């Protein structure tokens, strides 16, 4: 099994194979790579600040890679595609230096991606055409709020909506079912209450990595394998977690699903679930300029040197 790197020259060929595979596999485990978080968000930040910072970061950066691994409800894992996008310009576009160095250490070649990558204006119409043929697709992420936000921005070709609620409503047009593995891990015994990264979770569950970490294809494969292993081991009910993203109160779902006050998933070593509670209020988002994208001093100050953001 190998990760399929997709560039401009083989995009049409691989899109055909991807289209065919979706007739067999209905689960898309995804990961994205992007130029970092221009504005950092503390863990205890209010929900409206979390979304305002998300919007600022995603609106002001460009996706570099999208990894998609296909699988089915029986735990069978298909192929992994790693789509490389040419739109990010290392010389002109905003980025965080630390994030770029991390990706470079893990083998990412920004010059090649810029030269040989797929233009987003070519990728998006083709992917949407393929997805429009399918029903009952499931999207699986790990700590996937930013992944879904970047993909949503790709699809709509426009800045993100002004509020988290508008974002959640808009996302349902493209994501019928979304599961965040980090949210599920929070309620499963032996998984550190979800306070762990993807690599640590994979190690606990005995999942081997394919490829290099911090590459979208490799991380999407690990996400798919971890999800399959957790389904087998903990037998959790997917509908309980459907639409809940780690770090976001608004739920992405097409219809209202009743969540009982207390749910105990099978088997006994899963903890009782705490039902998702929507926020009691939501403050309207706003557009702000660098380097102070939000109020209340929740953003880490940044120093701007050309297009590079250095976290202070």
PDB file of N, CA and C in Angstrom, residues 177-212:
ATOM      1  N   UNK A 177     -22.231  13.987   6.807  1.00  0.00           N
ATOM      2  CA  UNK A 177     -21.928  13.384   8.099  1.00  0.00           C
ATOM      3  C   UNK A 177     -20.453  13.617   8.398  1.00  0.00           C
ATOM      4  N   UNK A 178     -20.162  14.128   9.598  1.00  0.00           N
ATOM      5  CA  UNK A 178     -18.783  14.433   9.989  1.00  0.00           C
ATOM      6  C   UNK A 178     -18.508  13.843  11.361  1.00  0.00           C
ATOM      7  N   UNK A 179     -17.394  13.131  11.477  1.00  0.00           N
ATOM      8  CA  UNK A 179     -16.981  12.555  12.755  1.00  0.00           C
ATOM      9  C   UNK A 179     -15.547  12.987  13.064  1.00  0.00           C
ATOM     10  N   UNK A 180     -15.339  13.492  14.273  1.00  0.00           N
ATOM     11  CA  UNK A 180     -14.013  13.922  14.709  1.00  0.00           C
ATOM     12  C   UNK A 180     -13.486  12.889  15.694  1.00  0.00           C
ATOM     13  N   UNK A 181     -12.428  12.181  15.319  1.00  0.00           N
ATOM     14  CA  UNK A 181     -11.884  11.099  16.130  1.00  0.00           C
ATOM     15  C   UNK A 181     -11.418  11.597  17.499  1.00  0.00           C
ATOM     16  N   UNK A 182     -10.921  12.822  17.561  1.00  0.00           N
ATOM     17  CA  UNK A 182     -10.469  13.358  18.846  1.00  0.00           C
ATOM     18  C   UNK A 182     -11.641  13.521  19.813  1.00  0.00           C
ATOM     19  N   UNK A 183     -12.801  13.868  19.304  1.00  0.00           N
ATOM     20  CA  UNK A 183     -14.004  13.965  20.139  1.00  0.00           C
ATOM     21  C   UNK A 183     -14.391  12.587  20.657  1.00  0.00           C
ATOM     22  N   UNK A 184     -14.381  11.591  19.791  1.00  0.00           N
ATOM     23  CA  UNK A 184     -14.735  10.233  20.196  1.00  0.00           C
ATOM     24  C   UNK A 184     -13.763   9.719  21.250  1.00  0.00           C
ATOM     25  N   UNK A 185     -12.470   9.976  21.040  1.00  0.00           N
ATOM     26  CA  UNK A 185     -11.438   9.477  21.964  1.00  0.00           C
ATOM     27  C   UNK A 185     -11.646  10.004  23.375  1.00  0.00           C
ATOM     28  N   UNK A 186     -12.250  11.166  23.485  1.00  0.00           N
ATOM     29  CA  UNK A 186     -12.483  11.783  24.798  1.00  0.00           C
ATOM     30  C   UNK A 186     -13.329  10.891  25.692  1.00  0.00           C
ATOM     31  N   UNK A 187     -14.184  10.057  25.121  1.00  0.00           N
ATOM     32  CA  UNK A 187     -15.132   9.258  25.887  1.00  0.00           C
ATOM     33  C   UNK A 187     -14.795   7.766  25.894  1.00  0.00           C
ATOM     34  N   UNK A 188     -13.595   7.415  25.493  1.00  0.00           N
ATOM     35  CA  UNK A 188     -13.190   6.010  25.471  1.00  0.00           C
ATOM     36  C   UNK A 188     -12.063   5.780  26.462  1.00  0.00           C
ATOM     37  N   UNK A 189     -12.229   4.809  27.335  1.00  0.00           N
ATOM     38  CA  UNK A 189     -11.224   4.516  28.350  1.00  0.00           C
ATOM     39  C   UNK A 189      -9.901   4.111  27.707  1.00  0.00           C
ATOM     40  N   UNK A 190      -8.819   4.568  28.331  1.00  0.00           N
ATOM     41  CA  UNK A 190      -7.494   4.220  27.862  1.00  0.00           C
ATOM     42  C   UNK A 190      -6.941   5.145  26.809  1.00  0.00           C
ATOM     43  N   UNK A 191      -7.724   6.160  26.405  1.00  0.00           N
ATOM     44  CA  UNK A 191      -7.274   7.075  25.357  1.00  0.00           C
ATOM     45  C   UNK A 191      -7.032   8.478  25.916  1.00  0.00           C
ATOM     46  N   UNK A 192      -6.666   8.549  27.179  1.00  0.00           N
ATOM     47  CA  UNK A 192      -6.207   9.785  27.823  1.00  0.00           C
ATOM     48  C   UNK A 192      -7.234  10.914  27.761  1.00  0.00           C
ATOM     49  N   UNK A 193      -8.506  10.548  27.744  1.00  0.00           N
ATOM     50  CA  UNK A 193      -9.556  11.549  27.711  1.00  0.00           C
ATOM     51  C   UNK A 193      -9.519  12.421  26.476  1.00  0.00           C
ATOM     52  N   UNK A 194      -8.911  11.927  25.416  1.00  0.00           N
ATOM     53  CA  UNK A 194      -8.810  12.690  24.174  1.00  0.00           C
ATOM     54  C   UNK A 194      -7.694  13.719  24.181  1.00  0.00           C
ATOM     55  N   UNK A 195      -6.943  13.820  25.286  1.00  0.00           N
ATOM     56  CA  UNK A 195      -5.858  14.801  25.382  1.00  0.00           C
ATOM     57  C   UNK A 195      -4.564  14.223  24.816  1.00  0.00           C
ATOM     58  N   UNK A 196      -4.563  13.963  23.537  1.00  0.00           N
ATOM     59  CA  UNK A 196      -3.410  13.379  22.871  1.00  0.00           C
ATOM     60  C   UNK A 196      -3.455  13.714  21.392  1.00  0.00           C
ATOM     61  N   UNK A 197      -2.306  13.612  20.744  1.00  0.00           N
ATOM     62  CA  UNK A 197      -2.237  13.868  19.321  1.00  0.00           C
ATOM     63  C   UNK A 197      -2.508  12.611  18.505  1.00  0.00           C
ATOM     64  N   UNK A 198      -2.536  12.760  17.204  1.00  0.00           N
ATOM     65  CA  UNK A 198      -2.856  11.641  16.318  1.00  0.00           C
ATOM     66  C   UNK A 198      -1.814  10.538  16.414  1.00  0.00           C
ATOM     67  N   UNK A 199      -0.526  10.888  16.436  1.00  0.00           N
ATOM     68  CA  UNK A 199       0.532   9.872  16.502  1.00  0.00           C
ATOM     69  C   UNK A 199       0.466   9.087  17.796  1.00  0.00           C
ATOM     70  N   UNK A 200       0.215   9.764  18.916  1.00  0.00           N
ATOM     71  CA  UNK A 200       0.095   9.082  20.196  1.00  0.00           C
ATOM     72  C   UNK A 200      -1.106   8.154  20.214  1.00  0.00           C
ATOM     73  N   UNK A 201      -2.216   8.595  19.664  1.00  0.00           N
ATOM     74  CA  UNK A 201      -3.417   7.765  19.593  1.00  0.00           C
ATOM     75  C   UNK A 201      -3.152   6.518  18.761  1.00  0.00           C
ATOM     76  N   UNK A 202      -2.462   6.690  17.642  1.00  0.00           N
ATOM     77  CA  UNK A 202      -2.134   5.550  16.780  1.00  0.00           C
ATOM     78  C   UNK A 202      -1.246   4.546  17.509  1.00  0.00           C
ATOM     79  N   UNK A 203      -0.296   5.056  18.279  1.00  0.00           N
ATOM     80  CA  UNK A 203       0.605   4.179  19.027  1.00  0.00           C
ATOM     81  C   UNK A 203      -0.158   3.366  20.064  1.00  0.00           C
ATOM     82  N   UNK A 204      -1.075   3.996  20.779  1.00  0.00           N
ATOM     83  CA  UNK A 204      -1.868   3.295  21.794  1.00  0.00           C
ATOM     84  C   UNK A 204      -2.697   2.187  21.160  1.00  0.00           C
ATOM     85  N   UNK A 205      -3.229   2.452  19.979  1.00  0.00           N
ATOM     86  CA  UNK A 205      -4.117   1.484  19.314  1.00  0.00           C
ATOM     87  C   UNK A 205      -3.362   0.495  18.431  1.00  0.00           C
ATOM     88  N   UNK A 206      -2.044   0.642  18.348  1.00  0.00           N
ATOM     89  CA  UNK A 206      -1.254  -0.287  17.543  1.00  0.00           C
ATOM     90  C   UNK A 206      -1.389  -0.072  16.049  1.00  0.00           C
ATOM     91  N   UNK A 207      -1.596   1.172  15.641  1.00  0.00           N
ATOM     92  CA  UNK A 207      -1.730   1.502  14.221  1.00  0.00           C
ATOM     93  C   UNK A 207      -0.394   1.989  13.677  1.00  0.00           C
ATOM     94  N   UNK A 208       0.075   1.402  12.599  1.00  0.00           N
ATOM     95  CA  UNK A 208       1.328   1.803  11.965  1.00  0.00           C
ATOM     96  C   UNK A 208       1.086   2.931  10.977  1.00  0.00           C
ATOM     97  N   UNK A 209       2.022   3.863  10.939  1.00  0.00           N
ATOM     98  CA  UNK A 209       1.917   4.992  10.016  1.00  0.00           C
ATOM     99  C   UNK A 209       2.396   4.592   8.629  1.00  0.00           C
ATOM    100  N   UNK A 210       1.746   5.163   7.635  1.00  0.00           N
ATOM    101  CA  UNK A 210       2.176   5.039   6.249  1.00  0.00           C
ATOM    102  C   UNK A 210       2.685   6.402   5.797  1.00  0.00           C
ATOM    103  N   UNK A 211       3.956   6.497   5.414  1.00  0.00           N
ATOM    104  CA  UNK A 211       4.513   7.776   4.999  1.00  0.00           C
ATOM    105  C   UNK A 211       5.012   8.592   6.175  1.00  0.00           C
ATOM    106  N   UNK A 212       5.260   9.879   5.918  1.00  0.00           N
ATOM    107  CA  UNK A 212       5.819  10.784   6.920  1.00  0.00           C
ATOM    108  C   UNK A 212       4.728  11.621   7.593  1.00  0.00           C
TER     109      UNK A 212
END
